Coordinates of C-alpha atoms in Angstrom, one line a residue:
Chain A
X1457 CA -65.7 -48.1 3.9
X1458 CA -64.8 -47.7 0.2
X1459 CA -63.1 -50.7 -1.4
X1460 CA -60.1 -50.0 -3.6
X1461 CA -61.7 -52.3 -6.2
X1462 CA -65.3 -53.5 -6.4
X1463 CA -66.3 -57.1 -6.6
X1464 CA -62.9 -58.7 -5.7
X1465 CA -63.4 -59.1 -2.0
X1466 CA -66.2 -58.8 0.6
X1467 CA -66.1 -57.9 4.3
X1468 CA -69.0 -58.9 6.6
X1469 CA -69.6 -60.4 10.0
X1470 CA -67.9 -63.7 9.0
X1471 CA -64.7 -61.9 8.0
X1472 CA -62.9 -61.0 4.8
X1473 CA -63.3 -63.1 1.7
X1474 CA -61.8 -63.0 -1.7
X1475 CA -64.5 -63.3 -4.4
X1476 CA -63.6 -65.7 -7.2
X1477 CA -65.6 -67.7 -9.7
X1478 CA -66.1 -71.4 -9.9
X1479 CA -67.0 -73.0 -13.2
X1480 CA -70.2 -75.0 -12.7
X1481 CA -69.0 -77.5 -15.4
X1482 CA -65.4 -78.4 -14.4
X1483 CA -64.8 -76.7 -11.0
X1484 CA -62.0 -74.5 -12.1
X1485 CA -61.6 -71.6 -9.7
X1486 CA -60.5 -68.1 -10.7
X1487 CA -59.3 -65.0 -9.0
X1488 CA -60.1 -62.2 -9.8
X1489 CA -63.6 -63.2 -10.6
X1490 CA -64.1 -63.9 -14.3
X1491 CA -67.0 -63.4 -16.7
X1492 CA -67.7 -65.1 -20.0
X1493 CA -66.3 -68.6 -20.2
X1494 CA -64.1 -70.9 -18.3
X1495 CA -60.3 -70.6 -18.8
X1496 CA -59.9 -74.4 -18.9
X1497 CA -59.2 -75.0 -22.6
X1498 CA -61.0 -78.3 -22.5
X1499 CA -64.1 -76.9 -20.8
X1500 CA -66.9 -75.1 -22.6
X1501 CA -68.5 -73.9 -19.4
X1502 CA -70.0 -70.5 -19.4
X1503 CA -71.7 -70.7 -16.0
X1504 CA -69.1 -69.1 -13.7
X1505 CA -70.6 -68.8 -10.2
X1506 CA -69.3 -66.1 -7.9
X1507 CA -67.8 -67.9 -4.9
X1508 CA -66.1 -67.0 -1.6
X1509 CA -62.6 -68.4 -1.8
X1510 CA -60.9 -70.2 1.2
X1511 CA -59.7 -67.6 3.7
X1512 CA -56.6 -69.5 4.6
X1513 CA -53.6 -70.8 2.8
X1514 CA -49.8 -71.3 2.9
X1515 CA -47.1 -68.9 1.8
X1516 CA -45.9 -69.9 -1.7
X1517 CA -43.4 -67.0 -1.5
X1518 CA -43.0 -63.5 -0.2
X1519 CA -41.0 -60.3 -0.7
X1520 CA -41.2 -56.6 0.0
X1521 CA -40.9 -53.2 -1.6
X1522 CA -38.0 -51.5 0.1
X1523 CA -38.5 -48.4 -2.0
X1524 CA -41.9 -46.6 -2.4
X1525 CA -43.6 -48.2 -5.4
X1526 CA -44.5 -45.7 -8.2
X1527 CA -48.0 -44.3 -8.9
X1528 CA -50.8 -45.3 -9.1
X1529 CA -49.7 -46.7 -5.7
X1530 CA -50.0 -44.1 -3.0
X1531 CA -47.2 -44.6 -0.5
X1532 CA -47.6 -43.7 3.2
X1533 CA -45.4 -40.9 4.6
X1534 CA -43.0 -41.8 6.1
X1535 CA -42.7 -44.9 3.9
X1536 CA -42.7 -48.3 5.5
X1537 CA -41.7 -51.2 3.2
X1538 CA -44.8 -52.9 1.8
X1539 CA -44.7 -56.7 2.5
X1540 CA -46.2 -59.0 -0.2
X1541 CA -47.1 -62.6 0.0
X1542 CA -48.2 -65.1 -2.6
X1543 CA -50.4 -67.5 -0.8
X1544 CA -51.6 -70.9 -2.0
X1545 CA -55.3 -71.1 -0.9
X1546 CA -56.3 -74.2 1.0
X1547 CA -58.0 -76.7 -1.4
X1548 CA -58.3 -74.3 -4.3
X1549 CA -55.0 -75.0 -6.1
X1550 CA -54.6 -71.3 -6.7
X1551 CA -51.9 -68.8 -5.5
X1552 CA -53.1 -65.3 -4.7
X1553 CA -50.8 -62.3 -4.2
X1554 CA -51.6 -59.7 -1.6
X1555 CA -50.1 -57.2 0.9
X1556 CA -49.3 -58.5 4.3
X1557 CA -50.6 -56.7 7.4
X1558 CA -48.5 -56.7 10.6
X1559 CA -45.6 -58.9 9.4
X1560 CA -42.3 -58.0 7.9
X1561 CA -40.3 -60.3 5.6
X1562 CA -38.2 -61.4 8.6
X1563 CA -41.4 -62.9 10.2
X1564 CA -42.5 -64.8 7.1
X1565 CA -41.5 -68.3 5.8
X1566 CA -42.5 -70.3 2.8
X1567 CA -45.1 -72.7 3.9
X1568 CA -46.4 -70.6 6.8
X1569 CA -50.1 -70.3 7.3
X1570 CA -51.8 -66.9 6.7
X1571 CA -55.4 -65.8 6.6
X1572 CA -57.2 -63.1 4.9
X1573 CA -57.9 -59.7 6.3
X1574 CA -58.3 -56.2 4.9
X1575 CA -56.5 -53.0 5.4
X1576 CA -56.5 -49.5 4.0
X1577 CA -54.3 -48.1 1.3
X1578 CA -52.4 -44.9 2.3
X1579 CA -55.2 -42.8 0.7
X1580 CA -58.0 -44.6 2.4
X1581 CA -59.8 -47.3 0.4
X1582 CA -59.7 -50.9 1.7
X1583 CA -57.9 -53.7 0.0
X1584 CA -57.5 -57.4 0.9
X1585 CA -54.4 -58.3 2.8
X1586 CA -52.8 -61.4 4.5
X1587 CA -52.1 -61.6 8.2
X1588 CA -50.8 -64.3 10.6
X1589 CA -53.4 -67.1 10.9
X1590 CA -55.3 -66.9 14.2
Chain B
X988 CA -26.8 -61.7 -42.6
X989 CA -26.0 -58.8 -40.3
X990 CA -26.3 -57.5 -36.7
X991 CA -25.9 -54.1 -35.2
X992 CA -26.4 -52.3 -31.9
X993 CA -26.3 -48.9 -30.4
X994 CA -24.3 -48.9 -27.1
X995 CA -26.5 -49.2 -24.1
X996 CA -26.6 -46.6 -21.4
X997 CA -28.6 -43.7 -20.1
X998 CA -28.2 -41.3 -23.0
X999 CA -31.5 -39.4 -22.7
X1000 CA -32.1 -39.2 -26.5
X1001 CA -35.2 -40.3 -28.5
X1002 CA -35.4 -44.1 -29.0
X1003 CA -35.6 -43.6 -32.8
X1004 CA -31.9 -42.5 -32.8
X1005 CA -30.8 -45.7 -31.2
X1006 CA -32.9 -47.8 -33.5
X1007 CA -31.7 -46.1 -36.6
X1008 CA -28.1 -46.3 -35.5
X1009 CA -28.5 -50.0 -34.8
X1010 CA -30.3 -50.5 -38.1
X1011 CA -27.6 -48.8 -40.1
X1012 CA -24.9 -50.9 -38.3
X1013 CA -26.8 -54.1 -39.2
X1014 CA -27.2 -53.1 -42.8
X1015 CA -23.5 -52.3 -43.0
X1016 CA -22.6 -55.6 -41.4
X1017 CA -24.9 -57.4 -43.9
X1018 CA -23.4 -55.3 -46.8
X1019 CA -26.8 -54.4 -48.1
X1020 CA -28.5 -51.0 -48.7
X1021 CA -31.6 -49.9 -46.8
X1022 CA -33.3 -49.7 -50.2
X1023 CA -32.7 -53.5 -50.6
X1024 CA -34.8 -54.3 -47.5
X1025 CA -38.2 -55.7 -48.5
X1026 CA -39.8 -56.0 -45.1
X1027 CA -39.2 -54.1 -41.9
X1028 CA -40.4 -55.0 -38.5
X1029 CA -40.3 -52.7 -35.5
X1030 CA -40.5 -54.0 -31.9
X1031 CA -42.7 -51.4 -30.1
X1032 CA -41.7 -49.2 -27.2
X1033 CA -44.4 -48.2 -24.7
X1034 CA -44.9 -44.5 -25.4
X1035 CA -48.3 -43.1 -25.3
X1036 CA -49.5 -42.5 -28.8
X1037 CA -47.5 -42.2 -32.0
X1038 CA -44.7 -43.2 -32.7
X1039 CA -43.8 -45.6 -29.9
X1040 CA -46.7 -47.9 -30.6
X1041 CA -46.0 -48.1 -34.3
X1042 CA -42.2 -48.5 -34.3
X1043 CA -41.9 -50.3 -37.7
X1044 CA -43.2 -47.2 -39.4
X1045 CA -41.2 -44.9 -37.2
X1046 CA -37.9 -46.6 -38.2
X1047 CA -39.0 -46.8 -41.9
X1048 CA -39.8 -43.1 -41.9
X1049 CA -36.5 -42.2 -40.2
X1050 CA -34.5 -44.3 -42.6
X1051 CA -36.5 -42.9 -45.5
X1052 CA -39.7 -44.3 -47.0
X1053 CA -38.9 -47.0 -49.6
X1054 CA -42.3 -48.7 -50.0
X1055 CA -41.1 -51.7 -48.1
X1056 CA -43.7 -54.0 -46.4
X1057 CA -43.9 -53.4 -42.7
X1058 CA -45.1 -54.7 -39.3
X1059 CA -45.0 -53.5 -35.7
X1060 CA -45.3 -55.7 -32.7
X1061 CA -45.7 -55.4 -29.0
X1062 CA -45.1 -58.3 -26.5
X1063 CA -43.5 -56.4 -23.6
X1064 CA -40.0 -57.9 -23.0
X1065 CA -40.6 -60.5 -25.7
X1066 CA -41.3 -57.9 -28.4
X1067 CA -38.0 -58.3 -30.1
X1068 CA -38.3 -62.0 -30.3
X1069 CA -41.8 -61.8 -31.7
X1070 CA -40.6 -59.2 -34.2
X1071 CA -37.9 -61.7 -35.3
X1072 CA -40.5 -64.5 -35.4
X1073 CA -42.7 -62.4 -37.8
X1074 CA -39.8 -61.6 -40.1
X1075 CA -38.5 -65.2 -40.1
X1076 CA -41.9 -66.7 -40.8
X1077 CA -42.5 -64.3 -43.7
X1078 CA -39.2 -65.2 -45.2
X1079 CA -39.9 -69.0 -44.7
X1080 CA -43.3 -68.5 -46.3
X1081 CA -41.5 -67.1 -49.4
X1082 CA -43.2 -63.7 -49.1
X1083 CA -39.9 -61.9 -48.9
X1084 CA -36.1 -62.6 -49.1
X1085 CA -34.7 -60.0 -46.8
X1086 CA -36.0 -58.2 -43.7
X1087 CA -34.8 -55.7 -41.2
X1088 CA -35.8 -56.2 -37.5
X1089 CA -35.3 -53.2 -35.2
X1090 CA -35.9 -52.6 -31.5
X1091 CA -34.9 -49.6 -29.4
X1092 CA -35.9 -47.8 -26.2
X1093 CA -35.2 -44.8 -24.1
X1094 CA -36.4 -45.5 -20.6
X1095 CA -37.5 -43.1 -17.8
X1096 CA -35.7 -43.2 -14.5
X1097 CA -36.6 -45.7 -11.8
X1098 CA -39.1 -48.6 -11.8
X1099 CA -41.1 -49.4 -14.9
X1100 CA -44.5 -47.9 -14.4
X1101 CA -47.8 -48.7 -16.0
X1102 CA -49.2 -46.6 -18.8
X1103 CA -50.7 -43.4 -17.2
X1104 CA -54.3 -42.4 -16.4
X1105 CA -56.9 -44.0 -14.2
X1106 CA -57.5 -47.4 -15.7
X1107 CA -59.0 -49.9 -13.1
X1108 CA -59.7 -52.4 -15.9
X1109 CA -56.0 -53.0 -16.6
X1110 CA -54.3 -55.7 -14.4
X1111 CA -50.9 -54.0 -15.1
X1112 CA -52.3 -50.7 -13.6
X1113 CA -54.1 -52.5 -10.8
X1114 CA -51.1 -54.4 -9.5
X1115 CA -49.4 -51.1 -8.8
X1116 CA -52.5 -49.4 -7.4
X1117 CA -53.7 -52.2 -5.1
X1118 CA -50.4 -53.9 -4.1
X1119 CA -47.5 -51.7 -5.1
X1120 CA -46.1 -54.7 -6.9
X1121 CA -43.4 -53.4 -9.4
X1122 CA -41.5 -55.9 -11.5
X1123 CA -38.8 -56.6 -8.9
X1124 CA -41.5 -57.8 -6.5
X1125 CA -42.2 -60.7 -8.9
X1126 CA -38.5 -61.4 -9.2
X1127 CA -38.2 -61.3 -5.4
X1128 CA -41.0 -63.9 -5.1
X1129 CA -39.2 -66.2 -7.5
X1130 CA -35.9 -65.7 -5.7
X1131 CA -37.4 -66.4 -2.2
X1132 CA -39.2 -69.4 -3.5
X1133 CA -35.9 -70.7 -5.0
X1134 CA -34.3 -70.3 -1.6
X1135 CA -37.1 -72.3 0.1
X1136 CA -37.2 -75.1 -2.5
X1137 CA -33.5 -75.5 -3.3
X1138 CA -31.5 -73.8 -0.6
X1139 CA -30.1 -71.1 -2.9
X1140 CA -28.5 -68.3 -0.9
X1141 CA -27.9 -64.6 -1.6
X1142 CA -24.3 -65.6 -2.1
X1143 CA -25.3 -67.7 -5.0
X1144 CA -27.3 -64.8 -6.5
X1145 CA -24.3 -62.5 -6.0
X1146 CA -22.1 -65.0 -7.8
X1147 CA -24.3 -64.7 -10.9
X1148 CA -23.7 -60.9 -10.9
X1149 CA -20.0 -61.3 -10.5
X1150 CA -19.9 -63.7 -13.5
X1151 CA -22.0 -61.5 -15.7
X1152 CA -20.3 -58.3 -14.8
X1153 CA -17.0 -59.9 -15.7
X1154 CA -18.3 -60.8 -19.2
X1155 CA -19.9 -57.4 -19.6
X1156 CA -16.6 -55.7 -18.8
X1157 CA -15.4 -57.3 -22.1
X1158 CA -18.3 -56.0 -24.2
X1159 CA -18.1 -52.5 -25.7
X1160 CA -21.9 -52.4 -26.2
X1161 CA -22.6 -53.0 -22.5
X1162 CA -23.7 -50.2 -20.2
X1163 CA -21.8 -51.5 -17.1
X1164 CA -18.2 -52.2 -17.8
X1165 CA -16.8 -52.6 -14.3
X1166 CA -16.2 -56.0 -12.8
X1167 CA -17.9 -56.3 -9.3
X1168 CA -17.2 -58.4 -6.3
X1169 CA -19.7 -60.5 -4.3
X1170 CA -19.2 -58.2 -1.4
X1171 CA -20.3 -55.2 -3.4
X1172 CA -23.4 -57.0 -4.5
X1173 CA -24.2 -58.1 -0.9
X1174 CA -23.6 -54.6 0.4
X1175 CA -25.9 -52.9 -2.2
X1176 CA -29.3 -51.7 -0.9
X1177 CA -32.2 -54.2 -0.6
X1178 CA -34.9 -53.6 -3.2
X1179 CA -37.2 -56.6 -3.1
X1180 CA -36.2 -59.1 -0.4
X1181 CA -34.0 -61.1 -1.0
X1182 CA -32.9 -59.2 -4.1
X1183 CA -30.6 -56.2 -3.8
X1184 CA -30.0 -53.4 -6.2
X1185 CA -27.1 -55.2 -7.9
X1186 CA -29.2 -58.4 -8.3
X1187 CA -31.8 -56.6 -10.4
X1188 CA -31.2 -55.3 -13.9
X1189 CA -31.4 -51.5 -14.5
X1190 CA -33.6 -49.7 -17.0
X1191 CA -31.5 -48.5 -20.0
X1192 CA -31.5 -46.8 -23.3
X1193 CA -30.3 -48.9 -26.2
X1194 CA -31.0 -50.4 -29.6
X1195 CA -30.4 -53.6 -31.6
X1196 CA -31.2 -54.7 -35.1
X1197 CA -30.6 -57.6 -37.4
X1198 CA -30.9 -58.3 -41.1
X1199 CA -32.6 -61.6 -41.7
X1200 CA -32.6 -63.2 -45.2
X1201 CA -33.4 -66.5 -46.9
X1202 CA -30.3 -68.6 -47.4
X1203 CA -30.6 -68.3 -51.2
X1204 CA -30.7 -64.5 -51.0
X1205 CA -27.7 -64.4 -48.7
X1206 CA -25.7 -66.7 -50.9
X1207 CA -26.7 -64.7 -54.0
X1208 CA -25.4 -61.6 -52.3
X1209 CA -22.1 -63.4 -51.6
X1210 CA -22.6 -63.2 -47.8
X1211 CA -20.2 -65.2 -45.7
X1212 CA -20.2 -66.1 -42.0
X1213 CA -23.9 -67.0 -42.2
X1214 CA -25.6 -67.9 -39.0
X1215 CA -28.9 -69.8 -39.2
X1216 CA -31.9 -68.9 -37.1
X1217 CA -33.0 -72.5 -36.7
X1218 CA -35.9 -71.9 -34.3
X1219 CA -38.0 -69.2 -32.8
X1220 CA -40.5 -70.6 -30.4
X1221 CA -43.2 -68.2 -29.2
X1222 CA -45.5 -70.3 -27.0
X1223 CA -48.2 -69.5 -24.5
X1224 CA -48.4 -71.3 -21.2
X1225 CA -50.4 -74.5 -20.9
X1226 CA -53.4 -74.4 -18.5
X1227 CA -53.1 -74.3 -15.6
X1228 CA -50.1 -72.0 -15.3
X1229 CA -49.3 -72.5 -11.6
X1230 CA -46.4 -70.1 -11.4
X1231 CA -47.4 -66.5 -10.6
X1232 CA -46.6 -64.4 -13.5
X1233 CA -46.3 -60.6 -14.3
X1234 CA -48.7 -58.8 -14.0
X1235 CA -51.2 -61.2 -12.6
X1236 CA -52.7 -61.3 -9.1
X1237 CA -53.1 -65.0 -9.0
X1238 CA -52.1 -68.2 -10.8
X1239 CA -54.5 -70.5 -12.7
X1240 CA -56.2 -73.0 -10.4
X1241 CA -55.0 -76.6 -10.5
X1242 CA -58.2 -77.7 -8.6
X1243 CA -59.8 -79.2 -11.7
X1244 CA -56.8 -79.9 -14.0
X1245 CA -53.4 -80.9 -12.7
X1246 CA -50.4 -78.7 -13.6
X1247 CA -48.6 -79.5 -16.8
X1248 CA -45.5 -81.6 -16.6
X1249 CA -43.4 -78.8 -18.1
X1250 CA -43.9 -75.4 -16.6
X1251 CA -44.1 -72.3 -18.9
X1252 CA -40.5 -71.2 -18.9
X1253 CA -39.3 -74.7 -19.7
X1254 CA -41.9 -75.1 -22.4
X1255 CA -40.5 -72.0 -24.1
X1256 CA -37.1 -73.6 -24.5
X1257 CA -38.3 -77.1 -25.3
X1258 CA -40.5 -75.9 -28.2
X1259 CA -37.4 -74.3 -29.7
X1260 CA -35.3 -77.4 -29.2
X1261 CA -38.0 -79.4 -31.0
X1262 CA -38.2 -77.0 -33.9
X1263 CA -34.4 -76.9 -34.3
X1264 CA -33.9 -80.6 -33.8
X1265 CA -31.3 -80.1 -31.1
X1266 CA -31.2 -80.4 -27.3
X1267 CA -29.6 -78.8 -24.2
X1268 CA -26.5 -81.0 -24.6
X1269 CA -25.8 -79.4 -28.0
X1270 CA -25.5 -75.8 -26.6
X1271 CA -22.2 -74.0 -26.8
X1272 CA -23.6 -71.0 -25.0
X1273 CA -26.9 -69.3 -24.1
X1274 CA -28.3 -65.9 -23.4
X1275 CA -31.1 -65.9 -20.9
X1276 CA -33.2 -63.1 -19.4
X1277 CA -31.3 -62.3 -16.1
X1278 CA -33.9 -59.8 -15.0
X1279 CA -32.6 -60.8 -11.7
X1280 CA -29.5 -62.8 -10.7
X1281 CA -31.8 -65.5 -9.2
X1282 CA -33.8 -65.7 -12.4
X1283 CA -30.7 -66.7 -14.3
X1284 CA -30.5 -69.8 -12.1
X1285 CA -34.1 -70.6 -12.8
X1286 CA -33.5 -70.3 -16.6
X1287 CA -30.5 -72.6 -16.5
X1288 CA -32.8 -75.3 -15.2
X1289 CA -35.6 -74.3 -17.5
X1290 CA -33.5 -74.6 -20.6
X1291 CA -32.4 -78.0 -19.5
X1292 CA -28.7 -77.5 -18.6
X1293 CA -29.3 -79.2 -15.3
X1294 CA -32.2 -80.7 -13.2
X1295 CA -34.2 -78.3 -11.1
X1296 CA -32.3 -77.2 -8.0
X1297 CA -28.9 -77.8 -9.4
X1298 CA -28.2 -74.5 -11.2
X1299 CA -26.3 -73.1 -8.2
X1300 CA -23.9 -76.0 -8.3
X1301 CA -23.4 -75.7 -12.0
X1302 CA -22.7 -71.9 -11.6
X1303 CA -20.3 -72.5 -8.7
X1304 CA -18.4 -75.1 -10.8
X1305 CA -17.6 -72.3 -13.3
X1306 CA -19.2 -74.2 -16.2
X1307 CA -21.5 -71.3 -17.0
X1308 CA -18.7 -68.6 -16.9
X1309 CA -16.5 -67.5 -19.8
X1310 CA -14.1 -70.4 -20.2
X1311 CA -16.6 -72.9 -18.9
X1312 CA -18.3 -75.7 -20.8
X1313 CA -21.5 -73.6 -21.6
X1314 CA -21.2 -69.9 -20.9
X1315 CA -24.5 -68.3 -19.9
X1316 CA -24.9 -64.6 -20.8
X1317 CA -21.4 -64.2 -22.3
X1318 CA -22.6 -60.7 -23.5
X1319 CA -22.8 -59.7 -19.8
X1320 CA -26.6 -60.2 -19.9
X1321 CA -29.2 -57.8 -18.7
X1322 CA -27.0 -57.4 -15.6
X1323 CA -24.5 -55.5 -17.7
X1324 CA -26.9 -54.0 -20.3
X1325 CA -30.1 -53.1 -18.4
X1326 CA -33.5 -53.3 -19.9
X1327 CA -34.3 -51.5 -23.2
X1328 CA -37.5 -53.6 -23.6
X1329 CA -38.0 -53.8 -27.4
X1330 CA -34.3 -54.2 -28.0
X1331 CA -33.2 -56.8 -25.6
X1332 CA -34.3 -60.0 -27.3
X1333 CA -32.8 -58.7 -30.6
X1334 CA -29.6 -57.9 -28.7
X1335 CA -29.5 -61.5 -27.5
X1336 CA -29.6 -62.6 -31.2
X1337 CA -26.8 -60.1 -31.9
X1338 CA -24.7 -61.8 -29.3
X1339 CA -25.5 -65.3 -30.4
X1340 CA -24.6 -64.3 -34.0
X1341 CA -21.4 -62.5 -33.0
X1342 CA -20.3 -65.5 -31.0
X1343 CA -21.1 -68.1 -33.7
X1344 CA -19.2 -66.0 -36.2
X1345 CA -16.2 -66.0 -33.8
X1346 CA -16.2 -62.2 -33.6
X1347 CA -16.7 -61.7 -29.9
X1348 CA -13.1 -60.7 -29.1
X1349 CA -12.0 -61.2 -25.5
X1350 CA -15.4 -62.8 -24.5
X1351 CA -15.4 -65.3 -27.4
X1352 CA -16.6 -68.8 -26.6
X1353 CA -14.3 -71.3 -28.4
X1354 CA -15.8 -72.8 -31.6
X1355 CA -19.5 -72.5 -30.8
X1356 CA -21.9 -74.4 -33.0
X1357 CA -25.3 -74.1 -31.4
X1358 CA -26.7 -71.3 -29.2
X1359 CA -30.0 -70.5 -27.5
X1360 CA -31.5 -67.3 -26.2
X1361 CA -34.6 -67.2 -24.0
X1362 CA -36.8 -64.3 -23.0
X1363 CA -40.2 -63.6 -21.4
X1364 CA -42.6 -60.7 -21.4
X1365 CA -45.8 -59.8 -19.7
X1366 CA -49.0 -61.9 -19.9
X1367 CA -47.6 -65.2 -21.1
X1368 CA -45.4 -63.9 -23.9
X1369 CA -42.1 -65.9 -24.2
X1370 CA -39.8 -67.0 -26.9
X1371 CA -36.6 -68.9 -27.3
X1372 CA -34.3 -68.5 -30.3
X1373 CA -31.8 -71.1 -31.5
X1374 CA -29.0 -70.3 -33.8
X1375 CA -26.6 -72.7 -35.5
X1376 CA -23.6 -72.6 -37.8

């Protein structure tokens, strides 16, 4: 299935993974994956290794879009509010924003555990999403 | 030396008209002619192609070419502050004596949208495409986080709107002039949970301008009621920036380097305090970017008025309302103005100046000496201004 963006996440038999980079010199993790040099201002690392980021984390915060977001988002018809969660990935010290599949804001709490999945945008291509941790 | 604004609203006219009206008002206020201006800086609007991206030249042409030196600058919502920073720095460097800084916008209806086209290499475009994350989504995240960390409630957020709407009702430049009740805020439609329509600032048309000059020039011209722009801090975040920020998908990682002691928004204010040689206790009033009601509470803590988690209490005590110890957004804030992106940080300086000169009429803060304005734009742009008498 087409991905809405190439190189930011992968889907295989082991599940859905965000693809980030890890600096070989200082260990700084980035999402989305980064080219060139490490964002740590005290690190001169240029060897940024593509890495699968932890699939689970805890909700840093969450919200929703009660009105259809403007283009280039393609809203489903009829529109159902898009739920968004910012999730602090286990052990990576990084918070990643994504749509939430199968949960509304009433079912979310800060600190709740979520895991990565994927789901289609209204016009078809897949994007990473968060769902209730199994 | 002078400040000027075009009233904010939804007028549907070209942004140049608002900017020129504001510029003329500022020149009149400063009692100087356009032909006296040596340097003009325009804060850029986002309009595809000329003339939105080169606002300095657009205003100079509209006012009539004079051969003045010029700059244009874009820093999203912080554009106005950075335009001021450029002009002030040039004056302090001795390269000019008097400068005009202008910002204006006319906004389309609805949410701010990314620049058009198919641009998958632009994070601002991608956040809409992949997530549907308009600006209020980020404000909603901050608000929900605040509720979880500090126990803030939607009632607290509504109380900010009530306070700012009351101040705005006393400001002839404000777009919304009607006081509101907490019940009205809480009954308005949900936009980005937990924020409702009346918690989030609207998009507006408007313009603001200031005339900045060296002290010696101002005195030579016999100017009175001088207000000093004692600091303009324009700082970037310190790595790792661990608060999710517009328009990013993720924070920096704190895996290798611990988060800085002072988060970005607080660093913006403290850099200005350091430059001006004052502190939070010296403030008589402040204008902060209330893009949402909840965000005003965050800013109160970030500018050091109270420790983290105590802004709700300070708000409820009435200390930040008109008549309180340190009024926040006595202009009515973005809650009453709405966003006219390149103009809003300049409008904040207009309010600070008007207050310090004692000309704010029914919303006047008694005998102010020191005032701060704080703003933030996309991608780690942020500035604070400090004015003193």
